Coordinates of C-alpha atoms in Angstrom, one line a residue:
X781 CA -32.0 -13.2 39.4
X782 CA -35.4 -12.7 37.9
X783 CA -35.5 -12.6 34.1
X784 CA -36.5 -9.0 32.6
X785 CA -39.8 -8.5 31.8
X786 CA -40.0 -8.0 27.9
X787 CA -42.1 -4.5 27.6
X788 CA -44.5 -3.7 24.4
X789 CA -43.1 -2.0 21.6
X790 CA -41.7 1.2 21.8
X791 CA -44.2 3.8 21.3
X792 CA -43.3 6.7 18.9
X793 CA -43.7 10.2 19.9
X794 CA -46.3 10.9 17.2
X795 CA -46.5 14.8 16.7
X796 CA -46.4 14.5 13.1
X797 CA -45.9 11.7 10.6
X798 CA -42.9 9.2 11.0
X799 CA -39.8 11.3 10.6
X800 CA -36.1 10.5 11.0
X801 CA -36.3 11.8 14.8
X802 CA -39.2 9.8 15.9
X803 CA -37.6 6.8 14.8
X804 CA -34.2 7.2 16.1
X805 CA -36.1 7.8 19.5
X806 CA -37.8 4.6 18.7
X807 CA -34.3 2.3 17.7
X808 CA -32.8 4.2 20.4
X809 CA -35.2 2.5 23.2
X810 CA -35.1 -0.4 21.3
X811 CA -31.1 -0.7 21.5
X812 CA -32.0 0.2 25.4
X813 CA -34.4 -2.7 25.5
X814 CA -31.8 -5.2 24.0
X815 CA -28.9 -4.0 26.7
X816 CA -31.0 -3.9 30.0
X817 CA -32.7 -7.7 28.8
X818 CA -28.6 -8.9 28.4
X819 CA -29.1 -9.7 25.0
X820 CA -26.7 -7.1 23.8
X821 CA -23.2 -6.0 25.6
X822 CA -22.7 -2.4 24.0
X823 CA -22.7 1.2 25.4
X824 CA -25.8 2.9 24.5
X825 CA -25.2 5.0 22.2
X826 CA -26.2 8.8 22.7
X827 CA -28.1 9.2 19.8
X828 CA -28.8 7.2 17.0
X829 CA -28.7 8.3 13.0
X830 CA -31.8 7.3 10.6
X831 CA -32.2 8.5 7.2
X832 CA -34.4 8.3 4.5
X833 CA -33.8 5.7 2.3
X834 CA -31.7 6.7 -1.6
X835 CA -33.5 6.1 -4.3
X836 CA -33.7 2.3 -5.2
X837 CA -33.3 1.7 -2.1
X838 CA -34.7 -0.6 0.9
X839 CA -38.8 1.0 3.1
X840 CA -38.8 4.8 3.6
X841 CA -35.8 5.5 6.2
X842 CA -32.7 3.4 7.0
X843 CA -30.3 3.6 10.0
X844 CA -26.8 1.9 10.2
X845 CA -26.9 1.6 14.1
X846 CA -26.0 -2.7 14.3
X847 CA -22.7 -2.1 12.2
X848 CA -22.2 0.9 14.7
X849 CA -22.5 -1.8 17.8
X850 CA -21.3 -4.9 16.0
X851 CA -17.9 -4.3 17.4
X852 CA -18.4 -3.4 21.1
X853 CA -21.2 -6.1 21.0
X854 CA -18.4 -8.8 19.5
X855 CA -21.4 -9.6 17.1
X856 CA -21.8 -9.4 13.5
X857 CA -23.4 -6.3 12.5
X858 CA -26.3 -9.1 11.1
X859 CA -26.3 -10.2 14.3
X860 CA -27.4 -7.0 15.9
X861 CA -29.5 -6.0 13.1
X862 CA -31.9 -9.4 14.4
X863 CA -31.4 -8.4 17.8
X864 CA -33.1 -4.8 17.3
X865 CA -35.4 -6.0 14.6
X866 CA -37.1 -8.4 17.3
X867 CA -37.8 -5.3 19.5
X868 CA -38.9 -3.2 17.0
X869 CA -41.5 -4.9 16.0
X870 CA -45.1 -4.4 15.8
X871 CA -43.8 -0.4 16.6
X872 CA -47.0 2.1 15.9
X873 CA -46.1 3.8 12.6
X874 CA -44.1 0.9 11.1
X875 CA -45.3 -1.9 8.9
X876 CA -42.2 -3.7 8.8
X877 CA -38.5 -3.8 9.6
X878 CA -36.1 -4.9 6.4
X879 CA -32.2 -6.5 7.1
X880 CA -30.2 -5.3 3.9
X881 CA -26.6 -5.6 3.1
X882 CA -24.0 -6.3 6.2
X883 CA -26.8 -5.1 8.7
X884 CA -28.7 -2.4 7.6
X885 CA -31.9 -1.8 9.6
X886 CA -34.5 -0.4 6.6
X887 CA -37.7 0.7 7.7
X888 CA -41.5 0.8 6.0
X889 CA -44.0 3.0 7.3
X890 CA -47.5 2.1 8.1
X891 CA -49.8 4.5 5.6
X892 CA -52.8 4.4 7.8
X893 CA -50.9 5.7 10.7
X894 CA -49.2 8.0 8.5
X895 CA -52.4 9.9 7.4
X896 CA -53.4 11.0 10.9
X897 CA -49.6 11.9 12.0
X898 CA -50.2 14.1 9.0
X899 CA -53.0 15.3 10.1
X900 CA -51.3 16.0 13.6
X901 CA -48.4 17.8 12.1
X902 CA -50.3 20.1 10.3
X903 CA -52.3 21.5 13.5
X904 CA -49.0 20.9 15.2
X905 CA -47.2 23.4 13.1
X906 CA -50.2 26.1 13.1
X907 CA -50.6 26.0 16.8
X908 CA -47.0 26.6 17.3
X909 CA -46.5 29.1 14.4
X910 CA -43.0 30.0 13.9
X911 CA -41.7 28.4 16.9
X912 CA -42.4 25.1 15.2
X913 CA -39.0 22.9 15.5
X914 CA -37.7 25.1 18.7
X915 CA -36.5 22.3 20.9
X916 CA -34.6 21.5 23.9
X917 CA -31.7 19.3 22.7
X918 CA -29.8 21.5 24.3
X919 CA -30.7 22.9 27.1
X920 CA -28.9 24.1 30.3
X921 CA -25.6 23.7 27.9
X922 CA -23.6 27.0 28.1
X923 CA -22.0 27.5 24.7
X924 CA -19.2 30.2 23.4
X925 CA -19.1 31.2 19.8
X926 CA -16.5 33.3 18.7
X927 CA -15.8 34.7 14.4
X928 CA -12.9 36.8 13.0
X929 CA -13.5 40.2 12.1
X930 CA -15.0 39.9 9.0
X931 CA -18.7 40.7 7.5
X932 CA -19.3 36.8 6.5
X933 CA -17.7 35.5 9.6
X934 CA -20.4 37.5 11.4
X935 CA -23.5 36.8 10.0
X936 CA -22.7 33.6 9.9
X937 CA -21.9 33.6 13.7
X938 CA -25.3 35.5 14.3
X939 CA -27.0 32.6 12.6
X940 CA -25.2 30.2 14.4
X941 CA -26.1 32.0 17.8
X942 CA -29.6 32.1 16.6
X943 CA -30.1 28.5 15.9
X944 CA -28.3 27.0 19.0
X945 CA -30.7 29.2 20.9
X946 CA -33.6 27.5 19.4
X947 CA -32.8 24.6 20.5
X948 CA -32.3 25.3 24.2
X949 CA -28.6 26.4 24.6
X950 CA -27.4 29.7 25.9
X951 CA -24.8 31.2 23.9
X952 CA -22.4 33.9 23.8
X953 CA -21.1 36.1 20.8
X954 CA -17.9 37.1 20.5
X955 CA -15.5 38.7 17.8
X956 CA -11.7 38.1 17.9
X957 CA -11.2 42.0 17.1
X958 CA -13.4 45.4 17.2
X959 CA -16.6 44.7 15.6
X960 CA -17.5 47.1 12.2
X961 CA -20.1 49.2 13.1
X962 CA -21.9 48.3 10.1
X963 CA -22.5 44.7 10.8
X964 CA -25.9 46.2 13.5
X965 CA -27.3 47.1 9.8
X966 CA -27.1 43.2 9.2
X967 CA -28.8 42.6 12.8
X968 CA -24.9 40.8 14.0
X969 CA -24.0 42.4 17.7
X970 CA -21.0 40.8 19.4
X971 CA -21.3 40.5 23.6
X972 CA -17.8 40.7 23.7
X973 CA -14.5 41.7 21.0
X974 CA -11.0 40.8 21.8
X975 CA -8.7 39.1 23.8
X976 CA -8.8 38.8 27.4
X977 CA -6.8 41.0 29.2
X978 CA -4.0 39.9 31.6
X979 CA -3.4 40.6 35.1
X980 CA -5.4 40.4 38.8
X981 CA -9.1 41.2 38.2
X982 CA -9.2 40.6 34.5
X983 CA -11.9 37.9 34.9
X984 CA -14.0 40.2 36.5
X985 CA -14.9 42.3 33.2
X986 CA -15.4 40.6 29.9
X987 CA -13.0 42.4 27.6
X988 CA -14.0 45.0 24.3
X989 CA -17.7 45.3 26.1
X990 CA -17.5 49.0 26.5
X991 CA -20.5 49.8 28.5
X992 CA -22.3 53.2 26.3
X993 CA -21.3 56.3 25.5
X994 CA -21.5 57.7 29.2
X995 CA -19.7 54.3 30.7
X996 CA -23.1 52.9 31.8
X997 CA -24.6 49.7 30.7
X998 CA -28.1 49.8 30.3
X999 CA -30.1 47.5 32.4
X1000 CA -33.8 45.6 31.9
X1001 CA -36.3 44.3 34.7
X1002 CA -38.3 41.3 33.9
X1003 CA -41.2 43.3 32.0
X1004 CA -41.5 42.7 28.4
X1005 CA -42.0 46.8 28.3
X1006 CA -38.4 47.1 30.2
X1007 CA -36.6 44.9 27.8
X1008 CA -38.4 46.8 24.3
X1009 CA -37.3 49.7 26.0
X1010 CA -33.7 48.5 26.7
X1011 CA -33.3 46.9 23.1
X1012 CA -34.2 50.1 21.8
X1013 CA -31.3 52.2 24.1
X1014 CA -29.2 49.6 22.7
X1015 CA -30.0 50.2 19.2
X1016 CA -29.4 53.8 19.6
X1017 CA -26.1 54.1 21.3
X1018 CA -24.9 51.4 18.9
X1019 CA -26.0 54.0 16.1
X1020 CA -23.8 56.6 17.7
X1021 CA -20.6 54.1 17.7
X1022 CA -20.6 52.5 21.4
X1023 CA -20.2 49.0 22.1
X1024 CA -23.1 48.6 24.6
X1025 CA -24.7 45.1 26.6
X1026 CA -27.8 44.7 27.6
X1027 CA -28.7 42.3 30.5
X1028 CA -31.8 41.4 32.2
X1029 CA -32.7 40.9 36.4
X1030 CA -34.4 37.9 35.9
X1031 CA -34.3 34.9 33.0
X1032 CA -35.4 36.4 29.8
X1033 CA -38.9 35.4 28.5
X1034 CA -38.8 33.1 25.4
X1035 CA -40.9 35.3 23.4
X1036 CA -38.9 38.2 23.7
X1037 CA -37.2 37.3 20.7
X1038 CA -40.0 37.5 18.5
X1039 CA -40.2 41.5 19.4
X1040 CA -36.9 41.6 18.3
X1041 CA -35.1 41.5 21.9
X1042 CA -32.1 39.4 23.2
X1043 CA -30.3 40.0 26.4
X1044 CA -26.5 39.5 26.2
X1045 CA -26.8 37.9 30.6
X1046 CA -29.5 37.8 33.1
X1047 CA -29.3 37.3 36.9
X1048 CA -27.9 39.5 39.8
X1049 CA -24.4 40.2 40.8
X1050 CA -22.8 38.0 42.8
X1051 CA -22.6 40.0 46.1
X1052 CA -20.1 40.2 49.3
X1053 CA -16.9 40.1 47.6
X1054 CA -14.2 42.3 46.6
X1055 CA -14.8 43.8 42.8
X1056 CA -18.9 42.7 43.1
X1057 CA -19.6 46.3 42.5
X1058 CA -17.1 46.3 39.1
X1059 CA -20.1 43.8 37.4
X1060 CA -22.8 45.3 35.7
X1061 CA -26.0 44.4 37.6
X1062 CA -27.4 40.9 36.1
X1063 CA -24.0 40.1 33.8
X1064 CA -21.7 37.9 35.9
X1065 CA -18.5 38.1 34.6
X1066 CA -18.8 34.8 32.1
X1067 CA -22.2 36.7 30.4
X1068 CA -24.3 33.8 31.6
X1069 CA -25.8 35.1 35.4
X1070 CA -22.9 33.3 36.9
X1071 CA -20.6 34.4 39.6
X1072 CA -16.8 34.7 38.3
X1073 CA -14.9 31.8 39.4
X1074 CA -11.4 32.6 40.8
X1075 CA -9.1 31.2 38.0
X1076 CA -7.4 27.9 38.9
X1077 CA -3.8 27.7 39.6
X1078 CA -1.2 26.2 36.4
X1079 CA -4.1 26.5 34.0
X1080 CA -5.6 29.4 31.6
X1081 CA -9.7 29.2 31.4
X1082 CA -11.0 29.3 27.7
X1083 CA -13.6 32.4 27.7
X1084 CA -15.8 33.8 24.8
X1085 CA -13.4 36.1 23.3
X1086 CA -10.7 34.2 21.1
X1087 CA -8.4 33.3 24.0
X1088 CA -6.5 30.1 24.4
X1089 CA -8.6 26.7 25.3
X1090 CA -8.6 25.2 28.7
X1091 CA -4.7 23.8 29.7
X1092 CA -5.7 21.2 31.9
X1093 CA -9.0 19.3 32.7
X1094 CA -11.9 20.4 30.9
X1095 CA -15.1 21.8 33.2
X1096 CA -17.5 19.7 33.1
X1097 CA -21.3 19.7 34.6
X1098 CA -25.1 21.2 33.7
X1099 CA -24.8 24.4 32.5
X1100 CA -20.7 24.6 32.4
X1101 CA -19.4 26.7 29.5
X1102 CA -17.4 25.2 26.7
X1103 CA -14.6 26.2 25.0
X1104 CA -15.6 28.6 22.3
X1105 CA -16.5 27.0 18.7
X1106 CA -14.9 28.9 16.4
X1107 CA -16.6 30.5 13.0
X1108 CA -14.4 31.0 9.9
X1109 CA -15.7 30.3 6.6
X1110 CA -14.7 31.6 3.5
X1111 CA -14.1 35.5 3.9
X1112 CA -16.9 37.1 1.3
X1113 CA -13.5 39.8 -0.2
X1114 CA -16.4 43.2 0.7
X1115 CA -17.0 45.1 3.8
X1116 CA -20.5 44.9 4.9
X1117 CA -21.0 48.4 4.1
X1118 CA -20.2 47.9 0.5
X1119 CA -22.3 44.7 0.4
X1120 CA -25.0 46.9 2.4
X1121 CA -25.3 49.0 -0.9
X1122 CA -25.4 46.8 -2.8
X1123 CA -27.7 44.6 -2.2
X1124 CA -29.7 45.5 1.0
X1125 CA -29.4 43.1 4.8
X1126 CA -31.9 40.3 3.4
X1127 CA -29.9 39.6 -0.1
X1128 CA -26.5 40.2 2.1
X1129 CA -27.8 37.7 4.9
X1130 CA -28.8 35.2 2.7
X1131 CA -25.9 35.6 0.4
X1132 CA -23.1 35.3 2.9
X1133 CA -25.6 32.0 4.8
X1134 CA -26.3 30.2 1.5
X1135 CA -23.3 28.8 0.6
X1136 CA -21.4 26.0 2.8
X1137 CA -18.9 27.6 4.8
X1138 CA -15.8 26.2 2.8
X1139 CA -17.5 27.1 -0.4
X1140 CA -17.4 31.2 -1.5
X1141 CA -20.7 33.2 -1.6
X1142 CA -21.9 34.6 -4.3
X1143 CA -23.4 37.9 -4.1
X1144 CA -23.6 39.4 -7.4
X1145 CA -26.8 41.1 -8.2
X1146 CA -28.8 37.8 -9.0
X1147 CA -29.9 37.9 -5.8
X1148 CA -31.7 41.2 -6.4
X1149 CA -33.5 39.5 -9.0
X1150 CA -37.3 38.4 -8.7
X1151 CA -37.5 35.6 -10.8
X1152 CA -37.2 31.8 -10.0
X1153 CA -33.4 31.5 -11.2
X1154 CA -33.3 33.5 -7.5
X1155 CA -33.6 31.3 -4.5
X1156 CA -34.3 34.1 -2.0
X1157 CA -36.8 35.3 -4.1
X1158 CA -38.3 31.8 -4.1
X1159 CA -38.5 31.3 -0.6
X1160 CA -39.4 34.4 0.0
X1161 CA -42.6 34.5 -2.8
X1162 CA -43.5 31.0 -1.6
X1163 CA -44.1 32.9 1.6
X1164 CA -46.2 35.5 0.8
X1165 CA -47.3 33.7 -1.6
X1166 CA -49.2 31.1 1.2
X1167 CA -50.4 34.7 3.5
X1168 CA -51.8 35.6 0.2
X1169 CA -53.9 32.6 0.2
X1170 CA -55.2 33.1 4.1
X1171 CA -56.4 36.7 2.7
X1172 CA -58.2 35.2 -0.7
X1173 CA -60.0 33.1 1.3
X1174 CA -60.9 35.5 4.3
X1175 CA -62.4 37.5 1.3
X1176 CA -64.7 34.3 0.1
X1177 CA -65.6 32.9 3.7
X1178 CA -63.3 30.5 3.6
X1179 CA -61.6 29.3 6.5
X1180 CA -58.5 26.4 6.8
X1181 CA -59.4 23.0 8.3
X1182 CA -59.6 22.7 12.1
X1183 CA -58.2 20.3 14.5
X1184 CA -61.5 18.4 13.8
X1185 CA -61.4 18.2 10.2
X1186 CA -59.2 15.6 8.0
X1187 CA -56.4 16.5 5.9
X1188 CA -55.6 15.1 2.4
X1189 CA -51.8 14.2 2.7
X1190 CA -52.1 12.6 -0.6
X1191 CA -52.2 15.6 -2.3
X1192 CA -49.2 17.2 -0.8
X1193 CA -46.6 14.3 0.1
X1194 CA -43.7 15.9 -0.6
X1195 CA -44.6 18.9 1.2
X1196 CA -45.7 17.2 4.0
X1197 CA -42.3 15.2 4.5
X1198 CA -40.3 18.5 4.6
X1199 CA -42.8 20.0 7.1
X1200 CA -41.9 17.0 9.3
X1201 CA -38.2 17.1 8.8
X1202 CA -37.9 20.8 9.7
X1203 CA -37.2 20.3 13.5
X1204 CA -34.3 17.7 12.8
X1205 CA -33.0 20.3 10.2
X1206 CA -33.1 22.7 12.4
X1207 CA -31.0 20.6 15.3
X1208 CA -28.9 19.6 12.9
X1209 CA -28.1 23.0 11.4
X1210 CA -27.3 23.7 15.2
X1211 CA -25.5 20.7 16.2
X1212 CA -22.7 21.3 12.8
X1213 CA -22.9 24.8 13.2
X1214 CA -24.0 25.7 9.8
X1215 CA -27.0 27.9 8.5
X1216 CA -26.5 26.7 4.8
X1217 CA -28.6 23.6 5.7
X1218 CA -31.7 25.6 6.7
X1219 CA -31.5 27.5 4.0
X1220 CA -31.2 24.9 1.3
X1221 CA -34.1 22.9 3.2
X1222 CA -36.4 26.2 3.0
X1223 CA -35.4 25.8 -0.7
X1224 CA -37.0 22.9 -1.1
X1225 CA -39.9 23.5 1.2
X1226 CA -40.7 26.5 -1.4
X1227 CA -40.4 24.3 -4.5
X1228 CA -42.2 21.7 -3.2
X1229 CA -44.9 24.7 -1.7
X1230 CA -45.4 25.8 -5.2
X1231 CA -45.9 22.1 -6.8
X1232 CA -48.8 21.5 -4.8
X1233 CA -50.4 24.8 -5.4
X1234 CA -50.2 24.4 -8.8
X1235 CA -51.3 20.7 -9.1
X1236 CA -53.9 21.3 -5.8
X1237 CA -55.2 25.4 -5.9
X1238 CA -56.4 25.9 -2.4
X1239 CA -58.8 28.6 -3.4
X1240 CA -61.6 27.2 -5.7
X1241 CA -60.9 28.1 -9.5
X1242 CA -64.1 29.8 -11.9
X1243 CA -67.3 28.2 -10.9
X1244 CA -65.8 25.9 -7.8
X1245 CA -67.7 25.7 -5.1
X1246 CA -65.6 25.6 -1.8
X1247 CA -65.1 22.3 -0.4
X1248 CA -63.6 20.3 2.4
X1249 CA -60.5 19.5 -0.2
X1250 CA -60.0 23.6 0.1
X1251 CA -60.3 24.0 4.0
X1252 CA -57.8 21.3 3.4
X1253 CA -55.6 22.9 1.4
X1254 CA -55.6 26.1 3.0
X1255 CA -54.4 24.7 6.6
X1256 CA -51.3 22.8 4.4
X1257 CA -50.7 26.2 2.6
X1258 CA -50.7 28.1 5.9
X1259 CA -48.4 25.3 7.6
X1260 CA -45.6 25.5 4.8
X1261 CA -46.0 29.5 4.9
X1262 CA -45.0 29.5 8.6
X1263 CA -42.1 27.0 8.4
X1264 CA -40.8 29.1 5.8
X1265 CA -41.5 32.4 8.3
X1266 CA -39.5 30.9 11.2
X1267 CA -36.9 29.1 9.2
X1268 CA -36.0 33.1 6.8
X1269 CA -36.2 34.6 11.0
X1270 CA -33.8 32.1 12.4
X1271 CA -31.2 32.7 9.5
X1272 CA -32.0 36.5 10.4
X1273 CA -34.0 37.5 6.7
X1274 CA -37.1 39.3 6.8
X1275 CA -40.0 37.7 5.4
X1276 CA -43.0 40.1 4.4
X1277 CA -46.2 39.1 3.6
X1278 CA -46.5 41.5 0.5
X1279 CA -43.8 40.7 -2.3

């Protein structure tokens, strides 16, 4: 048998600077390189975990993959660590590979390489605008998520729903009891509420969705004008107490979302058999455009409505629904009308996401307050803060730097680096189901937003001239103001350009 060919290094997916993603894709091909050539006998892993280094530590970003193989590979974790460092070599966008401790892989990035990722990021980020860090890690999957019946358990679910659907997933909302009419006032709406009902035909109509308040189930077509228009009936007959679901005739068009529409199932009925005419036209009976399956014989099905898990093998396939994940942090002890009063749906949401879910919120009226001891107001300032900018320098003929035109990283590092982790905070916010983790990143994106205005003013000061360094500026300013825009949208909090 021939002897593999040894390939070139492993090019990274440059479409901004080095970040923890770009190099786990890179180890990643690297541990695939090292199986396929024989010289390691270990199951690929599915993905592989870098991180940037601690402080004192090792290079810029670290990954403990070799101790993860050592044992499958029946090598020392040393052993591996050599194995991978010899294909990782030479990598664009690394300028060396470091062995530390038992069989740490640490890695040093190349600052000439970093410069024009920067560059790319920052055009990357502006051409995307607030879909920046959407991705597709997992599409096709089919994911239930259901909460108790409780104001935090919901907006947190929302969130959850929101994120996962960022990254590719479709996803169903459930709540394990009637949902309080209040929560639409904090933008939460449940597909489904209860537990499944029992008996021959239950399957063939999700449980708690009441259809309106005539018994009808409002319907939209494919056109962005139908599905305004059917958000809006929605809205309405939620306002007057009904329960109602919205579903589309064809796929629903990504950038619905961003006029404030989601359908709750698209597709058409599943036609010729008995009960067909029982589904509302485009929801199949699992919410997903699927045809009900006849439930299997001996086993109970798990569904999107707080039932029992599968008894029996688990479905398995593209696009196969999972067993419902359930939400169940720390109850916040008010009903979301009193919290409502209090403190408005952007202080609530952010309140109730903030914390980790094991930890209790606090929403006392510090988050009313607009001064820097208030994170919201932070992230929120930051923001408008950055559209301010865009207008000062409309005003002076001043326009951000192009595609064309250089960008000085060195004045905003820090800034930069969060810019370019925001897409793997956002799968990874998705992935553990938990909100708190974009919200604490926007945090930082803000303080670190507000350091390099200060130290680096994007619009020139008393006699400045403009300059290339303020074009510069500008297009970094305007980059951190829409990361903070799609991050404050995906945890469901109104970001306004005035504050």
């Amino acid at each position: 048998m021939a002897k593999p060919v040894r390939e070139g290094p492993p090019l990274l997916p440059y479409a901004g600077p080095v970040t923890p993603v770009d190099l786990s894709a890179t180890v990643l091909h690297a541990v695939r390189r090292a199986v396929s050539e024989d010289a390691l006998r270990a199951p690929v892993p599915a993905r592989v975990r870098v991180e940037r280094t601690r402080p004192g530590g090792h290079g810029d970003y670290a990954s403990a993959v070799a101790l993860q193989l050592a044992g499958p590979a029946a090598l020392s974790a040393r052993e591996v660590a050599e194995i991978l460092r010899d294909r990782l070599a030479g990598a664009p966008g690394i300028a060396s590979v470091e062995i530390t401790g038992p069989g740490f892989l640490n890695f040093t990035l190349d600052a000439s390489a970093g410069a024009a990722a920067h560059h790319a990021l920052v055009h990357r980020v502006r051409e995307e605008g607030e879909r920046y860090g959407y991705g597709d890690d997992l599409a096709g999957q089919r994911l239930g998520v259901v909460h108790a019946r409780e104001v935090r358990a919901a907006v947190t679910a929302d969130a959850v729903r929101r994120l996962l659907t960022a990254q590719g997933a479709v996803v169903r909302l459930s709540c394990e009891g009637e949902p309080d009419a209040d929560w639409a006032r904090l933008g939460v709406a449940a597909d489904a509420y209860g537990k499944p009902p029992a008996g021959p035909g239950a399957d063939r109509q999700p449980p708690g969705v009441a259809a309106d308040a005539h018994g009808q189930r409002p319907g939209a077509g494919r056109q962005a004008a139908d599905a305004v228009t059917a958000d809006a009936v929605r809205r309405l007959r939620r306002a007057q107490g009904a329960l109602v679901r919205v579903s589309c005739e064809g796929e629903p068009d990504a950038d619905w979302t961003r006029l404030g529409v989601s359908a709750d199932a698209y597709g058409k009925p599943a036609a010729g058999k008995a009960g067909a005419s029982r589904q509302v036209l485009g929801a199949a009976a699992d919410g997903h455009g699927q045809p009900p399956a006849a439930p299997a014989a001996g086993r109970q099905r798990a569904d999107a409505h707080g039932g029992r898990a599968v008894e029996g093998p688990a479905p398995a396939g593209p696009g196969t629904p999972t067993p419902p994940a359930p939400i169940r942090p720390v109850p916040a002890g008010e009903t979301a009308a009193a919290l409502l009063t209090r403190l408005g749906p952007d202080a609530t949401r952010w309140g109730l996401l903030r914390p980790a879910g094991h930890d209790r919120a606090a929403l006392g009226p510090d988050l009313l307050v607009q001064t820097e001891a208030n994170a919201l107001f932070r992230v929120r300032y930051a923001h408008a803060r950055a559209r301010a900018l865009g207008r000062g320098a409309a005003l002076l003929g001043l326009t951000a730097a192009g595609p064309g035109e250089g960008i000085e990283a060195h004045e905003a590092p820090t800034l930069l680096a969060l810019l370019a982790d925001y897409p793997a905070v956002l799968t990874a916010a998705a992935r553990h189901r938990a909100p708190d983790r974009l919200a604490r990143h926007l945090e930082a994106v803000a303080g670190a937003f507000f350091d390099f205005h200060d130290a680096a003013p994007p619009l020139p000061v008393g006699d400045e001239k403009p300059s290339a360094a303020h074009r510069s500026r500008l297009a970094i300013a305007e980059a951190a103001g829409t990361v903070l825009a799609g991050g404050l949208s995906l945890l469901g909090v109104s970001a306004p350009e005035h504050l």
